[in-house]
Short mmCIF file of C-alpha atoms in Angstrom, two decimals:
data_model
loop_
_atom_site.label_atom_id
_atom_site.label_comp_id
_atom_site.label_asym_id
_atom_site.label_seq_id
_atom_site.Cartn_x
_atom_site.Cartn_y
_atom_site.Cartn_z
CA UNK H 1 -0.57 8.17 -30.96
CA UNK H 2 -4.01 8.46 -29.37
CA UNK H 3 -6.77 7.04 -31.55
CA UNK H 4 -9.80 9.29 -31.79
CA UNK H 5 -13.26 7.72 -31.72
CA UNK H 6 -15.75 10.05 -33.45
CA UNK H 7 -18.86 8.07 -32.40
CA UNK H 8 -17.82 7.87 -28.76
CA UNK H 9 -17.03 11.59 -28.71
CA UNK H 10 -20.53 12.56 -29.81
CA UNK H 11 -22.68 9.92 -28.08
CA UNK H 12 -20.60 8.63 -25.17
CA UNK H 13 -20.74 9.36 -21.46
CA UNK H 14 -19.82 12.92 -20.50
CA UNK H 15 -17.62 11.57 -17.67
CA UNK H 16 -14.04 11.54 -19.00
CA UNK H 17 -11.44 9.47 -17.08
CA UNK H 18 -8.03 11.05 -16.42
CA UNK H 19 -5.12 10.36 -18.74
CA UNK H 20 -2.65 10.43 -15.83
CA UNK H 21 -3.19 6.73 -15.06
CA UNK H 22 -1.30 5.84 -18.23
CA UNK H 23 1.31 8.48 -17.39
CA UNK H 24 1.89 6.97 -13.92
CA UNK H 25 2.42 3.50 -15.39
CA UNK H 26 4.84 4.91 -17.96
CA UNK H 27 6.79 6.77 -15.24
CA UNK H 28 7.07 3.61 -13.12
CA UNK H 29 8.30 1.41 -15.96
CA UNK H 30 10.68 4.11 -17.14
CA UNK H 31 12.10 4.57 -13.64
CA UNK H 32 12.49 0.81 -13.09
CA UNK H 33 14.23 0.17 -16.42
CA UNK H 34 16.50 3.20 -16.08
CA UNK H 35 17.56 2.32 -12.52
CA UNK H 36 18.12 -1.33 -13.43
CA UNK H 37 20.84 -0.14 -15.80
CA UNK H 38 21.98 3.09 -14.15
CA UNK H 39 22.56 1.92 -10.57
CA UNK H 40 25.05 -0.88 -11.43
CA UNK H 41 26.71 1.48 -13.90
CA UNK H 42 27.05 4.05 -11.12
CA UNK H 43 28.93 1.58 -8.89
CA UNK H 44 31.26 0.68 -11.77
CA UNK H 45 31.97 4.36 -12.46
CA UNK H 46 32.50 5.05 -8.74
CA UNK H 47 35.04 2.25 -8.55
CA UNK H 48 36.82 3.63 -11.64
CA UNK H 49 36.81 7.12 -10.13
CA UNK H 50 38.43 5.81 -6.95
CA UNK H 51 41.17 4.27 -9.10
CA UNK H 52 41.93 7.68 -10.59
CA UNK H 53 39.93 7.74 -13.83
CA UNK H 54 38.46 11.24 -13.68
CA UNK H 55 36.23 10.84 -16.74
CA UNK H 56 34.29 8.15 -14.91
CA UNK H 57 32.67 10.97 -12.89
CA UNK H 58 30.36 11.59 -15.85
CA UNK H 59 28.83 8.16 -15.36
CA UNK H 60 27.70 9.11 -11.85
CA UNK H 61 25.02 11.30 -13.45
CA UNK H 62 23.11 8.20 -14.54
CA UNK H 63 22.09 6.95 -11.06
CA UNK H 64 21.23 10.52 -10.01
CA UNK H 65 18.84 10.80 -12.94
CA UNK H 66 17.42 7.41 -11.99
CA UNK H 67 16.69 8.56 -8.43
CA UNK H 68 14.95 11.63 -9.80
CA UNK H 69 12.75 9.47 -12.06
CA UNK H 70 11.91 7.23 -9.13
CA UNK H 71 10.91 10.23 -6.99
CA UNK H 72 8.65 11.54 -9.76
CA UNK H 73 6.96 8.13 -10.09
CA UNK H 74 6.36 7.93 -6.33
CA UNK H 75 4.94 11.46 -6.32
CA UNK H 76 2.50 10.72 -9.15
CA UNK H 77 1.42 7.47 -7.49
CA UNK H 78 0.69 9.29 -4.23
CA UNK H 79 -1.44 11.85 -6.07
CA UNK H 80 -3.56 9.10 -7.58
CA UNK H 81 -3.93 7.22 -4.29
CA UNK H 82 -4.91 10.19 -2.12
CA UNK H 83 -7.62 11.60 -4.39
CA UNK H 84 -8.90 8.35 -5.90
CA UNK H 85 -10.66 8.16 -9.25
CA UNK H 86 -11.66 11.60 -10.55
CA UNK H 87 -13.70 12.05 -13.72
CA UNK H 88 -14.35 15.19 -15.73
CA UNK H 89 -18.04 15.76 -16.48
CA UNK H 90 -18.08 17.72 -19.73
CA UNK H 91 -20.59 20.44 -20.58
CA UNK H 92 -21.10 20.59 -23.51
CA UNK H 93 -20.25 17.18 -24.94
CA UNK H 94 -18.41 17.39 -27.22
CA UNK H 95 -16.74 20.77 -26.80
CA UNK H 96 -17.30 23.01 -29.78
CA UNK H 97 -14.92 24.81 -32.15
CA UNK H 98 -16.05 28.43 -32.18
CA UNK H 99 -18.10 27.74 -29.06
CA UNK H 100 -17.05 26.63 -25.60
CA UNK H 101 -15.38 23.82 -23.68
CA UNK H 102 -16.43 23.34 -20.09
CA UNK H 103 -16.87 20.84 -17.33
CA UNK H 104 -16.72 20.04 -13.65
CA UNK H 105 -15.06 17.56 -11.31
CA UNK H 106 -15.90 16.49 -7.75
CA UNK H 107 -13.09 16.18 -5.23
CA UNK H 108 -13.12 14.30 -1.89
CA UNK H 109 -11.66 17.42 -0.25
CA UNK H 110 -13.44 19.67 2.23
CA UNK H 111 -14.37 22.99 0.63
CA UNK H 112 -12.24 26.02 1.46
CA UNK H 113 -12.32 29.45 -0.14
CA UNK H 114 -8.52 29.55 0.17
CA UNK H 115 -8.03 26.69 -2.31
CA UNK H 116 -7.08 27.96 -5.79
CA UNK H 117 -7.53 25.68 -8.82
CA UNK H 118 -5.58 26.37 -12.01
CA UNK H 119 -7.02 25.02 -15.26
CA UNK H 120 -5.63 24.96 -18.78
CA UNK H 121 -6.91 23.93 -22.21
CA UNK H 122 -4.44 23.09 -24.94
CA UNK H 123 -4.35 21.73 -28.45
CA UNK H 124 -1.39 19.66 -29.65
CA UNK H 125 -0.72 18.39 -33.15
CA UNK H 126 1.04 15.09 -33.79
CA UNK H 127 3.87 15.43 -36.32
CA UNK H 128 5.26 12.15 -37.63
CA UNK H 129 9.03 12.03 -38.07
CA UNK H 130 10.42 8.74 -39.31
CA UNK H 131 8.99 6.11 -36.93
CA UNK H 132 8.23 8.55 -34.10
CA UNK H 133 5.42 11.04 -33.50
CA UNK H 134 6.26 14.40 -31.94
CA UNK H 135 3.54 16.47 -30.25
CA UNK H 136 3.71 20.19 -31.06
CA UNK H 137 1.79 22.69 -28.92
CA UNK H 138 -0.55 24.72 -31.15
CA UNK H 139 -2.81 26.61 -28.74
CA UNK H 140 -2.83 27.13 -25.00
CA UNK H 141 -5.23 28.99 -22.68
CA UNK H 142 -4.98 29.15 -18.89
CA UNK H 143 -7.02 30.50 -16.05
CA UNK H 144 -8.84 29.62 -12.83
CA UNK H 145 -11.69 27.24 -12.09
CA UNK H 146 -14.63 28.18 -9.85
CA UNK H 147 -14.93 26.11 -6.65
CA UNK H 148 -18.07 25.48 -4.57
CA UNK H 149 -19.21 23.12 -1.78
CA UNK H 150 -20.63 19.76 -2.89
CA UNK H 151 -21.76 17.67 0.07
CA UNK H 152 -18.70 16.98 2.17
CA UNK H 153 -16.37 17.66 -0.77
CA UNK H 154 -15.63 20.32 -3.37
CA UNK H 155 -16.90 20.78 -6.90
CA UNK H 156 -14.87 22.82 -9.35
CA UNK H 157 -16.20 24.04 -12.70
CA UNK H 158 -14.73 25.95 -15.63
CA UNK H 159 -15.47 27.30 -19.11
CA UNK H 160 -13.19 28.18 -22.02
CA UNK H 161 -14.01 29.99 -25.24
CA UNK H 162 -12.60 27.93 -28.13
CA UNK H 163 -11.46 30.05 -31.13
CA UNK H 164 -13.15 29.37 -34.44
CA UNK H 165 -9.81 28.95 -36.25
CA UNK H 166 -8.65 25.96 -34.20
CA UNK H 167 -8.57 22.32 -35.35
CA UNK H 168 -11.01 19.58 -34.32
CA UNK H 169 -9.98 16.55 -32.28
CA UNK H 170 -8.69 13.70 -34.43
CA UNK H 171 -6.00 11.05 -34.51
CA UNK H 172 -3.57 13.91 -35.07
CA UNK H 173 -4.98 16.83 -33.04
CA UNK H 174 -5.32 16.22 -29.30
CA UNK H 175 -7.14 18.54 -26.89
CA UNK H 176 -6.24 18.29 -23.19
CA UNK H 177 -7.66 19.86 -20.03
CA UNK H 178 -5.28 20.01 -17.07
CA UNK H 179 -6.38 20.93 -13.53
CA UNK H 180 -3.84 21.56 -10.77
CA UNK H 181 -3.95 22.81 -7.19
CA UNK H 182 -1.87 22.76 -4.03
CA UNK H 183 -4.26 21.48 -1.37
CA UNK H 184 -3.58 20.97 2.35
CA UNK H 185 -1.46 17.85 2.68
CA UNK H 186 -1.70 16.79 -0.97
CA UNK H 187 -1.42 17.96 -4.56
CA UNK H 188 -3.94 17.80 -7.40
CA UNK H 189 -2.69 17.27 -10.94
CA UNK H 190 -5.08 15.67 -13.44
CA UNK H 191 -5.15 15.76 -17.23
CA UNK H 192 -8.15 14.80 -19.38
CA UNK H 193 -8.17 14.23 -23.13
CA UNK H 194 -11.45 15.71 -24.39
CA UNK H 195 -13.29 15.79 -27.75
CA UNK H 196 -13.42 19.23 -29.37
CA UNK H 197 -15.34 19.14 -32.67
CA UNK H 198 -16.57 21.54 -35.32
CA UNK H 199 -20.36 21.31 -35.19
CA UNK H 200 -22.98 22.90 -37.40
CA UNK H 201 -23.83 25.39 -34.69
CA UNK H 202 -21.26 26.26 -31.99
CA UNK H 203 -22.28 24.87 -28.60
CA UNK H 204 -22.22 26.84 -25.34
CA UNK H 205 -21.81 25.46 -21.85
CA UNK H 206 -24.76 25.46 -19.45
CA UNK H 207 -22.42 26.08 -16.51
CA UNK H 208 -23.03 29.47 -14.90
CA UNK H 209 -19.39 30.21 -14.08
CA UNK H 210 -17.06 32.89 -15.50
CA UNK H 211 -14.63 32.07 -18.29
CA UNK H 212 -11.46 30.64 -16.76
CA UNK H 213 -9.23 33.33 -18.27
CA UNK H 214 -11.45 36.13 -16.91
CA UNK H 215 -12.02 34.86 -13.38
CA UNK H 216 -9.20 36.82 -11.71
CA UNK H 217 -8.17 39.79 -13.86
CA UNK H 218 -5.91 41.68 -13.97
CA UNK H 219 -3.15 39.13 -14.09
CA UNK H 220 -0.16 39.46 -11.78
CA UNK H 221 2.94 39.22 -13.94
CA UNK H 222 5.72 37.00 -12.55
CA UNK H 223 8.67 39.13 -11.42
CA UNK H 224 11.20 36.69 -12.85
CA UNK H 225 9.74 37.35 -16.32
CA UNK H 226 9.11 41.10 -16.25
CA UNK H 227 9.18 43.90 -13.70
CA UNK H 228 6.92 46.88 -14.23
CA UNK H 229 7.61 50.34 -12.88
CA UNK H 230 5.03 53.01 -13.41
CA UNK H 231 5.90 56.72 -13.54
CA UNK H 232 3.86 59.83 -14.30
CA UNK H 233 4.92 59.86 -17.95
CA UNK H 234 4.26 56.19 -18.70
CA UNK H 235 5.64 52.77 -17.85
CA UNK H 236 9.02 51.03 -17.71
CA UNK H 237 9.39 47.28 -18.21
CA UNK H 238 12.51 45.34 -17.28
CA UNK H 239 12.94 41.80 -18.60
CA UNK H 240 15.71 40.39 -16.34
CA UNK H 241 18.34 37.83 -17.32
CA UNK H 242 16.75 35.10 -15.24
CA UNK H 243 13.61 35.02 -17.43
CA UNK H 244 15.48 32.58 -19.70
CA UNK H 245 17.01 30.51 -16.88
CA UNK H 246 15.27 27.23 -17.76
CA UNK H 247 16.13 27.43 -21.46
CA UNK H 248 19.71 28.47 -20.64
CA UNK H 249 20.23 25.54 -18.27
CA UNK H 250 18.77 23.08 -20.78
CA UNK H 251 21.02 24.43 -23.53
CA UNK H 252 24.07 24.25 -21.22
CA UNK H 253 23.20 20.65 -20.28
CA UNK H 254 23.11 19.48 -23.89
CA UNK H 255 26.23 21.50 -24.65
CA UNK H 256 28.07 19.69 -21.83
CA UNK H 257 27.00 16.31 -23.22
CA UNK H 258 28.16 17.14 -26.75
CA UNK H 259 31.48 18.70 -25.69
CA UNK H 260 32.08 16.04 -23.02
CA UNK H 261 31.50 13.30 -25.57
CA UNK H 262 33.96 14.96 -27.97
CA UNK H 263 36.62 15.16 -25.25
CA UNK H 264 36.19 11.52 -24.21
CA UNK H 265 36.33 10.21 -27.78
CA UNK H 266 39.35 12.36 -28.71
CA UNK H 267 41.24 11.31 -25.56
CA UNK H 268 40.49 7.63 -26.13
CA UNK H 269 41.04 7.80 -29.91
CA UNK H 270 43.75 10.30 -30.93
CA UNK H 271 43.12 11.60 -34.43
CA UNK H 272 39.34 11.43 -34.13
CA UNK H 273 39.15 15.23 -33.75
CA UNK H 274 39.09 15.61 -37.54
CA UNK H 275 35.68 13.92 -37.54
CA UNK H 276 34.25 14.96 -34.17
CA UNK H 277 35.12 18.67 -33.98
CA UNK H 278 33.47 19.85 -37.23
CA UNK H 279 30.12 18.31 -36.26
CA UNK H 280 29.63 17.62 -32.55
CA UNK H 281 32.15 20.27 -31.48
CA UNK H 282 30.33 22.99 -33.42
CA UNK H 283 26.94 21.86 -32.08
CA UNK H 284 28.20 21.82 -28.49
CA UNK H 285 29.97 25.16 -28.90
CA UNK H 286 26.90 26.74 -30.47
CA UNK H 287 24.68 25.51 -27.64
CA UNK H 288 27.16 26.86 -25.10
CA UNK H 289 27.21 30.31 -26.72
CA UNK H 290 23.40 30.30 -26.91
CA UNK H 291 23.22 29.41 -23.21
CA UNK H 292 25.56 32.29 -22.34
CA UNK H 293 23.44 34.68 -24.43
CA UNK H 294 20.19 33.55 -22.80
CA UNK H 295 21.55 33.86 -19.28
CA UNK H 296 23.37 37.15 -19.88
CA UNK H 297 20.95 39.38 -21.79
CA UNK H 298 18.31 41.66 -20.32
CA UNK H 299 15.85 44.03 -21.97
CA UNK H 300 14.64 47.42 -20.73
CA UNK H 301 11.66 49.09 -22.38
CA UNK H 302 10.44 52.57 -21.49
CA UNK H 303 7.23 53.95 -22.97
CA UNK H 304 5.83 57.40 -22.31
CA UNK H 305 6.36 61.12 -22.88
CA UNK H 306 5.80 60.55 -26.61
CA UNK H 307 8.66 58.04 -27.00
CA UNK H 308 9.37 54.33 -26.98
CA UNK H 309 12.91 53.44 -25.89
CA UNK H 310 14.31 49.90 -26.07
CA UNK H 311 17.73 49.01 -24.62
CA UNK H 312 19.17 45.49 -24.56
CA UNK H 313 22.13 44.71 -22.33
CA UNK H 314 24.49 41.74 -22.38
CA UNK H 315 26.60 41.10 -19.31
CA UNK H 316 25.86 44.67 -18.23
CA UNK H 317 27.04 46.20 -21.52
CA UNK H 318 24.47 48.18 -23.52
CA UNK H 319 23.89 47.13 -27.11
CA UNK H 320 22.64 49.61 -29.77
CA UNK H 321 19.37 51.08 -28.52
CA UNK H 322 16.15 51.83 -30.42
CA UNK H 323 14.24 55.07 -29.91
CA UNK H 324 11.11 55.94 -31.85
CA UNK H 325 8.20 58.33 -31.46
CA UNK H 326 5.14 56.77 -29.82
CA UNK H 327 2.91 58.07 -32.64
CA UNK H 328 4.89 55.90 -35.08
CA UNK H 329 3.81 52.73 -33.29
CA UNK H 330 0.84 51.15 -35.06
CA UNK H 331 0.49 47.83 -33.25
CA UNK H 332 1.87 46.06 -30.19
CA UNK H 333 1.15 42.35 -30.16
CA UNK H 334 2.47 39.03 -28.81
CA UNK H 335 4.02 36.55 -31.25
CA UNK H 336 4.60 32.92 -30.37
CA UNK H 337 8.34 32.20 -30.35
CA UNK H 338 8.58 28.65 -29.04
CA UNK H 339 7.83 26.48 -26.03
CA UNK H 340 9.57 25.41 -22.86
CA UNK H 341 9.08 22.14 -21.05
CA UNK H 342 7.47 18.98 -22.35
CA UNK H 343 4.19 17.14 -21.90
CA UNK H 344 1.43 18.61 -19.73
CA UNK H 345 3.89 21.08 -18.14
CA UNK H 346 4.86 22.71 -21.45
CA UNK H 347 4.38 26.47 -21.68
CA UNK H 348 4.27 28.58 -24.82
CA UNK H 349 6.89 31.33 -25.06
CA UNK H 350 6.05 34.70 -26.58
CA UNK H 351 7.90 37.68 -27.99
CA UNK H 352 6.24 41.12 -27.89
CA UNK H 353 6.74 43.18 -31.06
CA UNK H 354 5.91 46.79 -31.90
CA UNK H 355 5.00 47.39 -35.54
CA UNK H 356 5.92 50.88 -36.79
CA UNK H 357 4.38 53.04 -39.49
CA UNK H 358 7.41 52.49 -41.79
CA UNK H 359 6.81 48.72 -41.78
CA UNK H 360 9.64 47.81 -39.41
CA UNK H 361 9.22 45.83 -36.23
CA UNK H 362 10.95 46.18 -32.85
CA UNK H 363 11.15 43.54 -30.14
CA UNK H 364 9.82 45.10 -26.93
CA UNK H 365 9.72 41.92 -24.87
CA UNK H 366 10.76 38.28 -25.03
CA UNK H 367 10.90 35.13 -22.97
CA UNK H 368 7.34 35.67 -21.68
CA UNK H 369 5.70 32.39 -20.59
CA UNK H 370 2.01 31.98 -21.33
CA UNK H 371 -0.46 33.77 -23.55
CA UNK H 372 -2.20 35.68 -20.75
CA UNK H 373 1.05 37.17 -19.45
CA UNK H 374 2.12 38.16 -22.97
CA UNK H 375 -1.23 39.84 -23.64
CA UNK H 376 -0.98 41.78 -20.36
CA UNK H 377 2.50 43.08 -21.27
CA UNK H 378 1.27 44.12 -24.73
CA UNK H 379 -1.78 45.84 -23.21
CA UNK H 380 0.30 47.96 -20.86
CA UNK H 381 2.62 49.03 -23.67
CA UNK H 382 -0.35 49.93 -25.87
CA UNK H 383 -1.76 52.15 -23.15
CA UNK H 384 1.59 53.88 -22.57
CA UNK H 385 2.09 54.51 -26.32
CA UNK H 386 -1.52 55.51 -26.95
CA UNK H 387 -2.09 52.66 -29.41
CA UNK H 388 -5.69 51.60 -29.90
CA UNK H 389 -6.25 47.85 -29.48
CA UNK H 390 -6.98 45.93 -32.67
CA UNK H 391 -9.08 42.83 -33.16
CA UNK H 392 -7.38 40.10 -31.15
CA UNK H 393 -5.61 37.50 -33.22
CA UNK H 394 -5.48 33.98 -31.94
CA UNK H 395 -1.94 33.04 -31.04
#
């Protein structure tokens, strides 16, 4: 767990070093240790497979995973080498709860208006379980940084509005800024752990750049998450099956490990099914069914002409539909439903719900990655149903 230094956060240098250096070292050691075990194991399993032991094929996954880890470590090392040491100059220092978080970095890259820099600000809470600490994503905002020439290089700057109901940096709550870009011939990916504190008076940044989330509105929704078709009467949204592809593949992977382990143990130890099937078999089977559901269900929402129609399909078969009058819809808002991915690449998942006048709620969208995309979907449904926007709630 990262130890938070209150004095350093309020009086230290505004230049924050990247946290990726530690991440690169961890990736290298992880890749080396894994391959030291996995590669010899792969040769043993290959020899057993040649001799006719089919189950040994499962062991060939280990060296493949090791090669993937090695590739990731090489990629991160190249990123660090090509761009050198990059520091985030914060403004204000520290960032302020209820105020703003902002900063700038200088890159040894020639300025080009075609370069697009993505920036995110997130808050994670450390949850201690037994002897391990698990980081849970609590808040996430994404947008674009402003770029400008700076000598022979490029300076990028950004600002975020920090909600007043968020938690200050501490040994438990960690705030991270991540800046990424695909530049000619190289890739930028830097993360910075920054202090975000609750001060007597919220601080504002002196940077004269737009808020990151407002720099390029309206947002283009990814077609793999939702497709929007406009018609004279309103709007139609289609959430295709592939919106849950990552979660479905992850669930199928763990299902294969559970079920494969059950098969191997039962084959090697006849009679063990009485112990293995009730526990690991049910877990593996449940994960498999969940994977099939995620990869096979789609959602079609049509709003307009005074009605809101919601139809969910599974493997092409329509499930019971919902049809209500648009005037009965009181609110349409995103609700956080989980997260996908881990570490700096994690994204919050949202479900869009429509609250009706009789107190019931209807799911009008799910599997939407990122707060901005979820808010855009909710906004378009509000407009089609004639629902007035309410005071935004922090997600």
